[in-house]
Short mmCIF file of C-alpha atoms and ligand atoms in Angstrom, two decimals:
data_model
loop_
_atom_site.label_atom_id
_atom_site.label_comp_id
_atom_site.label_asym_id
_atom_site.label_seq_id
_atom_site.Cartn_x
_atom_site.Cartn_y
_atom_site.Cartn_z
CA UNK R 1 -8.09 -31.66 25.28
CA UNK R 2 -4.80 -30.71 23.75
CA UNK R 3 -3.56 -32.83 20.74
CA UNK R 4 -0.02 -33.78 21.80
CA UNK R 5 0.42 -36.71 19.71
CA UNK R 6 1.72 -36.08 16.46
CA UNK R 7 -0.85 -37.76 15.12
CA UNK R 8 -3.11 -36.06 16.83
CA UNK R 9 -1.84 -32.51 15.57
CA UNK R 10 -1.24 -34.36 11.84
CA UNK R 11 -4.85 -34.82 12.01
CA UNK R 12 -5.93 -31.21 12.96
CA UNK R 13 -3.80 -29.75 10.45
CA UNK R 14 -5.79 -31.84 7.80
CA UNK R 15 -8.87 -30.39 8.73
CA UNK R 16 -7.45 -26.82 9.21
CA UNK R 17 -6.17 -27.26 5.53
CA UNK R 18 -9.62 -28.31 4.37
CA UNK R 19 -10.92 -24.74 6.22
CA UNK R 20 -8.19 -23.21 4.67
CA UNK R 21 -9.34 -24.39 1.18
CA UNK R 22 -12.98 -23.30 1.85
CA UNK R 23 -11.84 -19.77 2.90
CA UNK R 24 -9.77 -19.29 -0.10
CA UNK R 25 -11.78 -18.28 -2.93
CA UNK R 26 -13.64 -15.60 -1.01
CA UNK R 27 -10.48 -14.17 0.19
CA UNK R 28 -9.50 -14.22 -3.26
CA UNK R 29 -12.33 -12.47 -4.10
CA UNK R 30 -11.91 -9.76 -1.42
CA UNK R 31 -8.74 -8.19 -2.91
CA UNK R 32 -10.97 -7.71 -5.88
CA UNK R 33 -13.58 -5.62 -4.50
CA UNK R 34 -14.80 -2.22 -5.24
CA UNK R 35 -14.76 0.29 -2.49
CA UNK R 36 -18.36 0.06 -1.65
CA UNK R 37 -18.33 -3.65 -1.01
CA UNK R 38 -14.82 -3.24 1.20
CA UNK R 39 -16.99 -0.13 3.55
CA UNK R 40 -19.81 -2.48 3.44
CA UNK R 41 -17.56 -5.50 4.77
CA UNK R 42 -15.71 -3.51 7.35
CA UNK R 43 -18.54 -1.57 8.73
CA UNK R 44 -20.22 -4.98 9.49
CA UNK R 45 -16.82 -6.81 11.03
CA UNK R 46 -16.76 -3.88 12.65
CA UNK R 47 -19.92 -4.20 14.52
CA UNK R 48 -19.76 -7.99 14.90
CA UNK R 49 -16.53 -7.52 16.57
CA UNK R 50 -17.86 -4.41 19.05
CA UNK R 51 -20.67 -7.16 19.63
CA UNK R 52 -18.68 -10.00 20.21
CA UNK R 53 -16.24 -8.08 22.29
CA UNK R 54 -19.02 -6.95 24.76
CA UNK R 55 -20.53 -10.46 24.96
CA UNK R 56 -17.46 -11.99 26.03
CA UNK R 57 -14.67 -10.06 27.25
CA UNK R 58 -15.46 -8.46 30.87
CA UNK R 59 -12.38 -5.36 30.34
CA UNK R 60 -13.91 -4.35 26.79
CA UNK R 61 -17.45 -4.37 28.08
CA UNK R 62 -17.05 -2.00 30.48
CA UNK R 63 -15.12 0.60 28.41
CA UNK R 64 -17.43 -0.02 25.49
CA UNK R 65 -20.38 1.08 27.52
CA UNK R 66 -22.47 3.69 26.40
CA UNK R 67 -21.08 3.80 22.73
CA UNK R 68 -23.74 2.84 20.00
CA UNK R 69 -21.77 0.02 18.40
CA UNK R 70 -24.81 -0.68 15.62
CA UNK R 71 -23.93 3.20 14.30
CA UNK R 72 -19.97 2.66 14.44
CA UNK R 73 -18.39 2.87 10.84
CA UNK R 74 -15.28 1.31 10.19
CA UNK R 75 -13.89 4.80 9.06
CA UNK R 76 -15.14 6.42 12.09
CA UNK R 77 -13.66 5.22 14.98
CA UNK R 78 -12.38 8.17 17.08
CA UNK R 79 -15.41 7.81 19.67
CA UNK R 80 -13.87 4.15 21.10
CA UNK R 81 -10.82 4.04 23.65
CA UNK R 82 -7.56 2.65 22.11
CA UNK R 83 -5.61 0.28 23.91
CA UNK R 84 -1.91 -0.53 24.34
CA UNK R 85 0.21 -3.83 24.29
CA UNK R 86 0.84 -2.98 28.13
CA UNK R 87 -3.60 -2.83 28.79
CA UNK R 88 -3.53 -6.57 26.69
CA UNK R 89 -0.80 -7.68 28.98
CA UNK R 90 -2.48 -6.59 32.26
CA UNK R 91 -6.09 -7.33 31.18
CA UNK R 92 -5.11 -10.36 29.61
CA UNK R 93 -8.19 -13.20 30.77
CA UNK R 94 -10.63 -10.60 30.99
CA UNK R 95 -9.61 -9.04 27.35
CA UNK R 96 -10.16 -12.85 25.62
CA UNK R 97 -13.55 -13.96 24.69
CA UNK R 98 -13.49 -17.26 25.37
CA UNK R 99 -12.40 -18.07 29.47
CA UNK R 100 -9.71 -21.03 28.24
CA UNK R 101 -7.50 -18.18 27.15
CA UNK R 102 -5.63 -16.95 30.24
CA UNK R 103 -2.33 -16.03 30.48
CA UNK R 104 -0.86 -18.51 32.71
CA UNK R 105 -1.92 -21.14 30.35
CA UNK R 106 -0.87 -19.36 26.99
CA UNK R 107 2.52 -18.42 28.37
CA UNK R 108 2.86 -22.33 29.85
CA UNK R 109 1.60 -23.25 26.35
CA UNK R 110 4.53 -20.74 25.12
CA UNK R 111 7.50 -22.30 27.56
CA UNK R 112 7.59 -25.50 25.91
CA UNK R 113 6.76 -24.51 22.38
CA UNK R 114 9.34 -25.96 19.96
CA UNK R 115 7.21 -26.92 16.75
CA UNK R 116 4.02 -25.95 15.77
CA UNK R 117 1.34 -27.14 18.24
CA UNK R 118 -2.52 -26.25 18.99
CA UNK R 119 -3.25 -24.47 22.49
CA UNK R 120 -6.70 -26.42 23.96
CA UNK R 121 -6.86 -28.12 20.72
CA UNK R 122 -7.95 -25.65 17.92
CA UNK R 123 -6.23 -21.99 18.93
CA UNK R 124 -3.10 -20.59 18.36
CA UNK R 125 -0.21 -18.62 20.80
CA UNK R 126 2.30 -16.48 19.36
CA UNK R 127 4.91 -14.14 21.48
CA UNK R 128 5.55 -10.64 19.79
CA UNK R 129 8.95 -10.55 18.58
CA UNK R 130 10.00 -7.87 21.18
CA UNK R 131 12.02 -5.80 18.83
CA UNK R 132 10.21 -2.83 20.51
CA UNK R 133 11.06 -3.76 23.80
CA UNK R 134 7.88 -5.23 25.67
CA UNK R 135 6.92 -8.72 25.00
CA UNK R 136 3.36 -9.78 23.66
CA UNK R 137 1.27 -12.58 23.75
CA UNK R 138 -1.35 -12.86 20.95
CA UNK R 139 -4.29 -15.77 20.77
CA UNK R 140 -5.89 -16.78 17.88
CA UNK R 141 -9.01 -18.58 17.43
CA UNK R 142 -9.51 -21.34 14.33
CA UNK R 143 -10.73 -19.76 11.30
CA UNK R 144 -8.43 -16.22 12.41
CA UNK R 145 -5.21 -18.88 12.27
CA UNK R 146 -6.24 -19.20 8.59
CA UNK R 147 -6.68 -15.76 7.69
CA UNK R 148 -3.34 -15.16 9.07
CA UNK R 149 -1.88 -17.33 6.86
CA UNK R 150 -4.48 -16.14 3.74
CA UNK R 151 -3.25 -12.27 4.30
CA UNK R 152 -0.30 -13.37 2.40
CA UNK R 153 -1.14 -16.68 1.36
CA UNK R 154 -3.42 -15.20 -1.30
CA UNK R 155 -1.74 -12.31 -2.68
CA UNK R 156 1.20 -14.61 -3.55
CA UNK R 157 -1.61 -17.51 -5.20
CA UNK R 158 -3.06 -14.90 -7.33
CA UNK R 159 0.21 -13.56 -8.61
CA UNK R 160 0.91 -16.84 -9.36
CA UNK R 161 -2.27 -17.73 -11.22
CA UNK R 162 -1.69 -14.25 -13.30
CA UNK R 163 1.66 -15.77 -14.34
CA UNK R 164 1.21 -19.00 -14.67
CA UNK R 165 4.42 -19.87 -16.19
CA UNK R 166 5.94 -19.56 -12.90
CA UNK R 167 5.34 -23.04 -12.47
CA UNK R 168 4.32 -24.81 -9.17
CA UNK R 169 4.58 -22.67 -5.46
CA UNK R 170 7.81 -23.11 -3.48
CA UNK R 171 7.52 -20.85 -1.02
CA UNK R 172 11.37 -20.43 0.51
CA UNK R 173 11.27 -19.09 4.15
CA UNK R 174 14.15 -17.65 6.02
CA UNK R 175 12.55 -16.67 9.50
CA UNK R 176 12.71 -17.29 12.80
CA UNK R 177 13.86 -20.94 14.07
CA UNK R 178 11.27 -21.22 16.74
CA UNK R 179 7.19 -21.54 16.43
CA UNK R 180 6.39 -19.72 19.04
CA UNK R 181 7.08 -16.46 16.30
CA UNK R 182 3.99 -15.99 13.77
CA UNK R 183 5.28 -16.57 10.40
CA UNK R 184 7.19 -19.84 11.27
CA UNK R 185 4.13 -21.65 13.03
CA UNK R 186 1.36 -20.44 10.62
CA UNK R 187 3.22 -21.70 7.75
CA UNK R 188 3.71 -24.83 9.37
CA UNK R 189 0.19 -25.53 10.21
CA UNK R 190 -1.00 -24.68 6.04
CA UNK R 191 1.98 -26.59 4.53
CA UNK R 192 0.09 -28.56 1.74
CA UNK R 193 -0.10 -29.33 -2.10
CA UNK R 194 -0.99 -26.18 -3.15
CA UNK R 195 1.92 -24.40 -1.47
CA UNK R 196 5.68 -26.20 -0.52
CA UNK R 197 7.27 -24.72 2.35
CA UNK R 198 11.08 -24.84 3.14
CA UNK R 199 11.64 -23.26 5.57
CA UNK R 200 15.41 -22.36 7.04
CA UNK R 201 15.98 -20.43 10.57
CA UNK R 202 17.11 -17.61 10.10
CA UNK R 203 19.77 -18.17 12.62
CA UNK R 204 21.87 -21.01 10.94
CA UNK R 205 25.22 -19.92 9.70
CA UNK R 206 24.53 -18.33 6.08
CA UNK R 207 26.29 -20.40 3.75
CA UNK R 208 24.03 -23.71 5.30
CA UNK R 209 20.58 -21.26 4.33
CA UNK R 210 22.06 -20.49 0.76
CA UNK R 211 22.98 -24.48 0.06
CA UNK R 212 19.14 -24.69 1.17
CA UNK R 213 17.88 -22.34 -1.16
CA UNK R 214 19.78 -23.22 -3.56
CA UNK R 215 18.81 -27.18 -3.22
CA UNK R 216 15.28 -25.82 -3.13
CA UNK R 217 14.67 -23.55 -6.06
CA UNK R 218 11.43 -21.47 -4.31
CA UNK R 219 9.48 -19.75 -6.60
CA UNK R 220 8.77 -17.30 -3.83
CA UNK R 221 10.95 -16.09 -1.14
CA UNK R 222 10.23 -14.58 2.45
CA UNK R 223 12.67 -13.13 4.81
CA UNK R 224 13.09 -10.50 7.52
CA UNK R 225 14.11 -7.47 5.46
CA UNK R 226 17.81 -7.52 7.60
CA UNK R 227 17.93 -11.01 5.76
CA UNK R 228 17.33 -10.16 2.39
CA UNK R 229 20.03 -7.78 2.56
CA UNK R 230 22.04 -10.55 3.35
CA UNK R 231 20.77 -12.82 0.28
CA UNK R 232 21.21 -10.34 -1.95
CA UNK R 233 24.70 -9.97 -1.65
CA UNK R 234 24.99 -13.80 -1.54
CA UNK R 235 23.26 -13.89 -5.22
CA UNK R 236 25.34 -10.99 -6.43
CA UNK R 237 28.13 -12.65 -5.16
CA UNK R 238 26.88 -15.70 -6.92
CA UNK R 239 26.91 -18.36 -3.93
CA UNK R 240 23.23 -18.27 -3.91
CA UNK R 241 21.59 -19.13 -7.25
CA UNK R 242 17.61 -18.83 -6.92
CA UNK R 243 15.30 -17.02 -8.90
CA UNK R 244 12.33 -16.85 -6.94
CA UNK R 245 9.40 -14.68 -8.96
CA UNK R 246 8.16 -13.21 -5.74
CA UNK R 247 10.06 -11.80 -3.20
CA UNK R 248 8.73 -10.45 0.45
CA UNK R 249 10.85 -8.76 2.97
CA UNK R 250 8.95 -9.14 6.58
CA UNK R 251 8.65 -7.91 10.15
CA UNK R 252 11.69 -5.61 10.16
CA UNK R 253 11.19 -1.82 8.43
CA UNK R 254 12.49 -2.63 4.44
CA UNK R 255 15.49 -0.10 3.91
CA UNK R 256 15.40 1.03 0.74
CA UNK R 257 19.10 0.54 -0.12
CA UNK R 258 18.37 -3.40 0.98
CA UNK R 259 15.39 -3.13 -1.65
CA UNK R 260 17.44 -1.85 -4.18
CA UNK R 261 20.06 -4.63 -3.57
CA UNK R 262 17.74 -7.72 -3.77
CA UNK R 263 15.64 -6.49 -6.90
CA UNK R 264 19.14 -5.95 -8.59
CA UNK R 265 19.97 -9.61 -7.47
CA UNK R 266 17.15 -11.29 -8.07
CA UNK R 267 15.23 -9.20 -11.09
CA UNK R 268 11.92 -9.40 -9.73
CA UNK R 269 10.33 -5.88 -7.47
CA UNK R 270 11.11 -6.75 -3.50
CA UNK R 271 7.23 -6.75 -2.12
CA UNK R 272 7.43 -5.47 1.35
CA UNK R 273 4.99 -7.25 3.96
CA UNK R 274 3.94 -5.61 7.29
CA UNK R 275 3.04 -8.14 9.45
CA UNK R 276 2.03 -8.28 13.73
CA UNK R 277 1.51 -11.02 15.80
CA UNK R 278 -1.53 -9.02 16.91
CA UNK R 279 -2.48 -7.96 14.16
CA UNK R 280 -1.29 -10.82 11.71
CA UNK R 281 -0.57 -9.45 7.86
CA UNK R 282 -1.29 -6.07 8.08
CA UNK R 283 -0.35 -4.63 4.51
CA UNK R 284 1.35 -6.74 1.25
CA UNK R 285 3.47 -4.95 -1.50
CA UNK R 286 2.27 -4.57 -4.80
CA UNK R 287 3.86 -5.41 -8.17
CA UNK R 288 2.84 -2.62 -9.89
CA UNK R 289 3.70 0.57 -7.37
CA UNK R 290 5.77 1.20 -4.55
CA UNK R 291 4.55 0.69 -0.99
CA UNK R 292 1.96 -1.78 0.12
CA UNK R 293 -1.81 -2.78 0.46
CA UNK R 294 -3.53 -3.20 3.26
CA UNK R 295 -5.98 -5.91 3.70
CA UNK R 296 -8.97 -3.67 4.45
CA UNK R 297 -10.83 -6.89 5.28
CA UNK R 298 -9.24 -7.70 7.59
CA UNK R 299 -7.71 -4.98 9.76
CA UNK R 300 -8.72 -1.15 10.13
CA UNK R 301 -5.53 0.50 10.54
CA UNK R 302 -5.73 4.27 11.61
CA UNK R 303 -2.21 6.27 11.45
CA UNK R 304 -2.06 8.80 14.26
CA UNK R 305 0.13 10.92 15.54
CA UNK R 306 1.89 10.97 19.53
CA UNK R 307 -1.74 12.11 20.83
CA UNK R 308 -3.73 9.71 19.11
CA UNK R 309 -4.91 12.29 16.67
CA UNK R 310 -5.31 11.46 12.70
CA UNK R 311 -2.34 11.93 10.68
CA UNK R 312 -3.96 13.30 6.99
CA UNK R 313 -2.89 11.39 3.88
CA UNK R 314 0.88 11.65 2.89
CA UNK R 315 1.88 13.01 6.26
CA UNK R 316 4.06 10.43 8.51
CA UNK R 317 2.31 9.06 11.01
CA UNK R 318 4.12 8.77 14.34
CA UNK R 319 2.15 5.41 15.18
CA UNK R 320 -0.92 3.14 14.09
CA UNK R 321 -4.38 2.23 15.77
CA UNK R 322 -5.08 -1.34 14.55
CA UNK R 323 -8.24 -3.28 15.19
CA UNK R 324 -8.66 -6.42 14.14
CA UNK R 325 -11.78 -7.69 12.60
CA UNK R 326 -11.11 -11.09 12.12
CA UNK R 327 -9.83 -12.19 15.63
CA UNK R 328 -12.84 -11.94 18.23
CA UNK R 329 -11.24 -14.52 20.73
CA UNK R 330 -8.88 -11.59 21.78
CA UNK R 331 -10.41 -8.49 20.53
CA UNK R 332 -7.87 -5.80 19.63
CA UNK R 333 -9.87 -2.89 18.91
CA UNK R 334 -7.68 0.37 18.51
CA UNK R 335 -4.84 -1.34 19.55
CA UNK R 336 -1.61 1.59 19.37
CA UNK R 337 1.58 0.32 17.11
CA UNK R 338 4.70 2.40 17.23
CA UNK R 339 5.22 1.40 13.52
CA UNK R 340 5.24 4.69 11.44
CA UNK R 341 3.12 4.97 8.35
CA UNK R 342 2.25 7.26 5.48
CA UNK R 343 -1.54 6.72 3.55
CA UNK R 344 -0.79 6.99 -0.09
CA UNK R 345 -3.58 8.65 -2.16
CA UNK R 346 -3.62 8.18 -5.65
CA UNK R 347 -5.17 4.88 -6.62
CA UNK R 348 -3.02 2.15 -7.85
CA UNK R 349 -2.25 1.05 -11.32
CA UNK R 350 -2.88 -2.50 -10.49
CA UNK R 351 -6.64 -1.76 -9.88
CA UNK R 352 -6.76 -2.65 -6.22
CA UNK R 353 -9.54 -0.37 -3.85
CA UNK R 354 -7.49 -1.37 -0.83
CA UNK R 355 -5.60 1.80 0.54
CA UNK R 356 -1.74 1.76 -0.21
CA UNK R 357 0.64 2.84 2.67
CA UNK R 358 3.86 3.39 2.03
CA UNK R 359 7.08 0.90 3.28
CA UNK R 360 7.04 1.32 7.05
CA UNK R 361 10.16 3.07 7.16
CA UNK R 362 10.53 2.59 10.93
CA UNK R 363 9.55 2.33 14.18
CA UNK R 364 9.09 5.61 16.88
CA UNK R 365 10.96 3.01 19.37
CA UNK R 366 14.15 3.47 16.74
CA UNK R 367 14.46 7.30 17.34
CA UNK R 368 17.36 7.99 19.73
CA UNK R 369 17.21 11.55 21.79
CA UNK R 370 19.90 13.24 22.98
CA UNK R 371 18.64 15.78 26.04
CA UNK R 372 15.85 17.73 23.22
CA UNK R 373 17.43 16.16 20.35
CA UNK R 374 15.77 13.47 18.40
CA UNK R 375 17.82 11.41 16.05
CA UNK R 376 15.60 9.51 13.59
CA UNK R 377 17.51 6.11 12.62
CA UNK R 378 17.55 7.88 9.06
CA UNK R 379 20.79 9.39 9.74
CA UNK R 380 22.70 6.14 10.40
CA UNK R 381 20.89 4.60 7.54
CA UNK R 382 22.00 6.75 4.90
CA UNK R 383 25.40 6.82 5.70
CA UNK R 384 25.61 2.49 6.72
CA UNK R 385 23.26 2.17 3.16
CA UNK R 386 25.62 3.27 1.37
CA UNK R 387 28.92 1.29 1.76
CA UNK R 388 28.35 -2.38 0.29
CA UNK R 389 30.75 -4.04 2.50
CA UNK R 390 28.53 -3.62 5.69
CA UNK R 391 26.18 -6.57 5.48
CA UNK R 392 24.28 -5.85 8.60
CA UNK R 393 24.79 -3.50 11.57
CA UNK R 394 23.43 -2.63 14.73
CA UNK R 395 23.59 0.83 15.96
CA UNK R 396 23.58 1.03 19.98
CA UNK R 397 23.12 4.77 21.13
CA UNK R 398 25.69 5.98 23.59
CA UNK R 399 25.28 9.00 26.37
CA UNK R 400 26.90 11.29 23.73
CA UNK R 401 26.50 9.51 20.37
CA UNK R 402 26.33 5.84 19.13
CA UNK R 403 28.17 2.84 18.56
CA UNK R 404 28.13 0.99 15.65
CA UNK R 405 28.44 -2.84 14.74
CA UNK R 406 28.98 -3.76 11.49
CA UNK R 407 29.34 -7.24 9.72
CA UNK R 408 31.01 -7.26 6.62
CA UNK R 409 29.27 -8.51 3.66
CA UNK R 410 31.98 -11.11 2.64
CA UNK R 411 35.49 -12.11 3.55
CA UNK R 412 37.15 -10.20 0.94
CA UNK R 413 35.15 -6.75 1.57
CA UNK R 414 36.85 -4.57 4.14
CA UNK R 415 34.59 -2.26 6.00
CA UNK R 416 36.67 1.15 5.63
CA UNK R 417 35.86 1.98 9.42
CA UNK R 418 37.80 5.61 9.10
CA UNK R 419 35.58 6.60 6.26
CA UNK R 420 32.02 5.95 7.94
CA UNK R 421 32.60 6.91 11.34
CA UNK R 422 33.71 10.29 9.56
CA UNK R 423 30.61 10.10 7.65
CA UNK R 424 28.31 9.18 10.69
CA UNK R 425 29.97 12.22 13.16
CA UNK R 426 29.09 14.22 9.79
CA UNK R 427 25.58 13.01 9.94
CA UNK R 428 24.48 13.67 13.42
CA UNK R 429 26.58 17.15 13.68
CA UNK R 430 24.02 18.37 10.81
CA UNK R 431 21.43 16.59 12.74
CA UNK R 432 21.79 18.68 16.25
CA UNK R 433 24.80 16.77 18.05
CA UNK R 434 27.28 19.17 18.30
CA UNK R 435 30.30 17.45 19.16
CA UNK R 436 28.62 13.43 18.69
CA UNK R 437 30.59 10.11 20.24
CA UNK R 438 30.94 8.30 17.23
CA UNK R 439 32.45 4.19 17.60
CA UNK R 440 32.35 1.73 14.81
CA UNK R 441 33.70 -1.86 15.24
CA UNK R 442 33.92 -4.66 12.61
CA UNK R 443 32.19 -8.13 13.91
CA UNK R 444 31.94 -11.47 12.41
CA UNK R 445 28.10 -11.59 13.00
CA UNK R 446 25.51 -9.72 14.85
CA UNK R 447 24.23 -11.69 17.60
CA UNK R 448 19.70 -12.29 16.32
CA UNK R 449 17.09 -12.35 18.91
CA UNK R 450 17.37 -16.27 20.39
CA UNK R 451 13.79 -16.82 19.80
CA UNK R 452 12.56 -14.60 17.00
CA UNK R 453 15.72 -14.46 15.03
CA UNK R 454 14.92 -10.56 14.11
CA UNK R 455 18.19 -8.54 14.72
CA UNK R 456 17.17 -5.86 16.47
CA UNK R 457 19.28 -2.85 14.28
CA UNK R 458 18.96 0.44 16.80
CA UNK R 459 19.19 0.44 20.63
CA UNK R 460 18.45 3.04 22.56
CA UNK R 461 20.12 3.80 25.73
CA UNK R 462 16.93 3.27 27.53
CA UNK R 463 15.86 0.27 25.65
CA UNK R 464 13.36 -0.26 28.82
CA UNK R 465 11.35 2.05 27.11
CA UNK R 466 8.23 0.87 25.30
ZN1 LIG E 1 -1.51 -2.03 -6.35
#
C-alpha cells in the first residue's frame, strides 16, 4: 500500500498535519506541568510501552520476562536489560511491534529515499547519522512521526506566542540534503501555515546557503552546531544578514566558543537541541539558563557511567540509557547512547519541572587513547576555539598524535599553522603524550558526511570502533 504518487503522499501529509494540529495543544500543555503530573505521565508511558513491547515484539518479550512491568516507575528502571544500537540491528523484525517493519524492507525503503516518503503508507525510516561509527535504522509509527517533529516544534511555537512581535514562523534549516536523515524528512512532512520551512542542505557551497537565508528572513534558525559556526562568521562578516529570534544548534556536540560566536552575531542566546534518530528530540535549550530541557514526556533518559551504573547529578556521565515512550512500533527501552551528559539540579528560572542537562559536550566515541592515555577532544578544542580564522576542522588521531584539518573562516584570514600546532603539541604534552605527532594542514573545505551532511570533527585511529 505505499503512496508513491505525489499526490498520494500530498494527501497523507494533509491528514498528518491535521494529527499534528490535534496533538499540539496538549503537547503545549506538557512543558507546563508540575512534577507530579510529569511522574504521573511517565510512569504510565512507561508501563504502556513495557506492555506493548511484550505484546508485540518476540526479542523484548523474552528478556522482559519475569519483571513486574505494572510496578515499574519511570525513575526506577535499573531492574530491565539495556540494549545497544548493535542488539536493534541484529534483532531488528523481532524488536518491531508491528511484523511490516523488517529490515530488508526499511533498508530497501532507505536505498531509494530521495524526498520525504511514507514506508507501507503511514510510518517513517530514518538512518542514524553514523557520526559514531555504526549505522542505525530507526522506524516510526504515525502519531510518534508527529511528536518528533512537536519535541521542537512546540518549544519554538510557544516562544513565539510569548513574543509575539516576532511576527509570523520562518523556520530557516541548514541540515542534511537527503530525507533519509531525521530533521530534513520530519520537517518536510509538517511544512504548513503555521510554520514556513526553507530548508538549504547543508552541503551546498556556503555563499549559495547565505543568499538563501538572506532571501528568506527566518525568524528561527536550525543548523548542525559545526554550521552555525560557520554562519556566524558569515553574519559577523556581514555576507549573511538574518536576524532570526531563535536560534538551535543540532545533532553535533555545541562548542562553546561556536555558541559564543553566533549569539555575538546574531543577538539572540544559541538554544542547543539534542536530538537521535532513535530517540527523536531528546532535550531543547532554554532562554532563560544555560543547558537544555529534556522532554520528560517523551523520553526517560538515564546518564550512566562505562558499567551502566547511575552517574549522580552534576557528575559527567560517560553515556545515556534512553527509552522511548512515545515510539511502541520499535520499542527502545534502555537503549545505551555514547553521548555524555551532566543532570543539572537547581530548578530553572523559566519555571519549567522538566530536568535540565547540560550542552552535550561530546561523545565517548570522540576520546582518542594513546596505549593508557585518553585524550578527551577538549584538548584540541580549546586550542582550535580559540583562533577565529579556523572555520571548521577535523582532527584525525595518528599512532603518535593527531592531524589536523582546518578550513579557514574567510579568504582573507590566514590560519597561522606555526602558532597552533605549537599550541596543540603544548596541549597534549600536559595531557600525558610525552613527545605527541602533531600535523596541521590548511584545506579549502572539509569533506561532510554524503548523506547526513554532519562533519564528523574527531577520528580515531580505530574509527571501527563503536
Ligand atoms: Zn528553563
Amino acid at each position: 500500500m505505499e503512496t508513491d504518487t505525489s499526490d498520494g503522499v500530498a494527501a497523507r501529509r494533509q491528514e498528518h498535519v491535521a494529527r499534528w494540529g490535534e496533538l499540539l495543544g496538549d503537547r503545549l500543555e506538557r512543558t507546563q506541568w508540575s512534577r507530579a503530573t510529569l511522574d504521573t505521565h511517565r510512569t504510565g508511558a512507561l508501563r504502556a510501552l513495557l506492555a506493548e513491547a511484550r505484546r508485540g515484539s518476540p526479542w523484548h518479550r523474552e528478556r522482559l520476562a519475569g519483571i513486574d512491568v505494572h510496578s515499574i516507575i519511570a525513575d526506577d528502571l535499573g531492574a530491565l536489560p539495556t540494549m545497544t544500537k548493535d542488539d536493534l540491528m541484529s534483532h531488528f523484525d523481532d524488536i518491531a511491534t508491528d511484523r511490516r517493519v523488517t529490515l530488508e524492507a526499511t533498508e530497501a525503503h532507505l536505498r531509494d529515499l530521495t524526498t520525504d516518503r511514507y514506508f507501507e503508507g503511514d510510518l517513517h525510516v530514518v538512518a542514524s547519522g553514523g557520526s559514531s561509527g555504526q549505522r542505525g535504522v530507526s522506524v516510526y509509527g504515525w502519531d510518534a512521526w508527529v511528536d518528533v517533529h512537536l519535541g521542537l516544534a512546540r518549544h519554538l511555537i510557544a516562544d513565539l506566542m510569548a513574543r509575539p512581535d516576532a511576527g509570523g514562523t520562518v523556520m530557516g534549516l541548514v541540515t542534511a540534503s537527503n530525507s533519509t536523515h531525521m530533521t530534513t524528512a520530519v520537517a518536510t512532512t509538517f511544512a504548513n501555515p503555521m510554520v514556513e520551512i526553507r530548508s538549504f542542505p547543508v552541503t551546498l557551497p556556503v555563499r549559495t546557503i547565505v543568499a538563501g537565508l538572506n532571501a528568506a528572513q527566518p525568524t528561527s534558525l536550525t543548523t548542525y552546531a559545526s554550521m552555525l559556526g560557520v554562519l556566524a562568521t558569515e553574519a559577523a562578516a556581514g555576507r549573511l544578514r538574518i536576524a532570526p529570534r531563535r536560534v538551535y544548534a543540532t545533532s553535533e556536540p555545541l562548542l562553546p566558543e561556536v555558541r559564543e560566536a553566533a549569539e555575538a552575531a546574531f543577538g539572540e542566546p544559541v538554544a542547543n537541541v539534542w536530538g537521535t534518530s532513535e530517540g527523536g528530540v531528546m532535550a531543547v535549550g532554554c532562554r532563560q539558563a544555560t543547558g537544555m530541557h529534556v522532554n520528560e514526556d517523551l523520553v526517560i533518559v538515564e546518564p550512566v557511567d562505562e558499567a551502566n551504573r547511575p552517574v549522580a547529578v552534576g557528575e559527567r556521565a560517560a553515556k545515556v540509557l534512553v527509552t522511548n515512550l512515545f515510539n511502541p512500533l520499535q520499542p527502545l527501552i534502555r537503549y545505551e547512547l555514547t553521548d555524555e551528559a551532566v543532570v543539572l539540579d537547581a530548578p530553572c528560572a523559566c519555571g519549567s519541572a522538566h530536568r535540565r542537562f547540560a550542552d552535550v559536550q561530546g561523545r565517548l566515541d570522540d576520546v582518542f587513547t594513546y596505549g593508557g592515555t585518553a585524550i578527551h577532544p577538549h584538548v584540541f578544542r580549546t586550542v582550535l576555539g580559540r583562533h577565529r580564522a579556523i572555520a571548521e576542522y577535523q582532527v584525525r588521531q595518528t599512532p603518535a598524535g593527531a592531524c589536523i584539518l582546518a578550513a579557514a573562516a574567510g579568504a582573507g584570514d590566514r590560519v597561522e599553522v606555526d602558532l597552533v600546532t605549537k599550541e596543540l603539541f603544548e596541549g597534549l604534552r600536559q595531557a600525558g603524550i610525552p613527545d605527541p605527532d602533531v600535523a596541521v594542514e590548511v584545506v579549502a573545505s572539509l569533506e561532510r558526511h554524503a548523506s547526513t551532511g554532519k562533519l564528523r570533527r574527531f577520528v580515531p585511529l580505530s574509527s571501527s570502533r563503536r
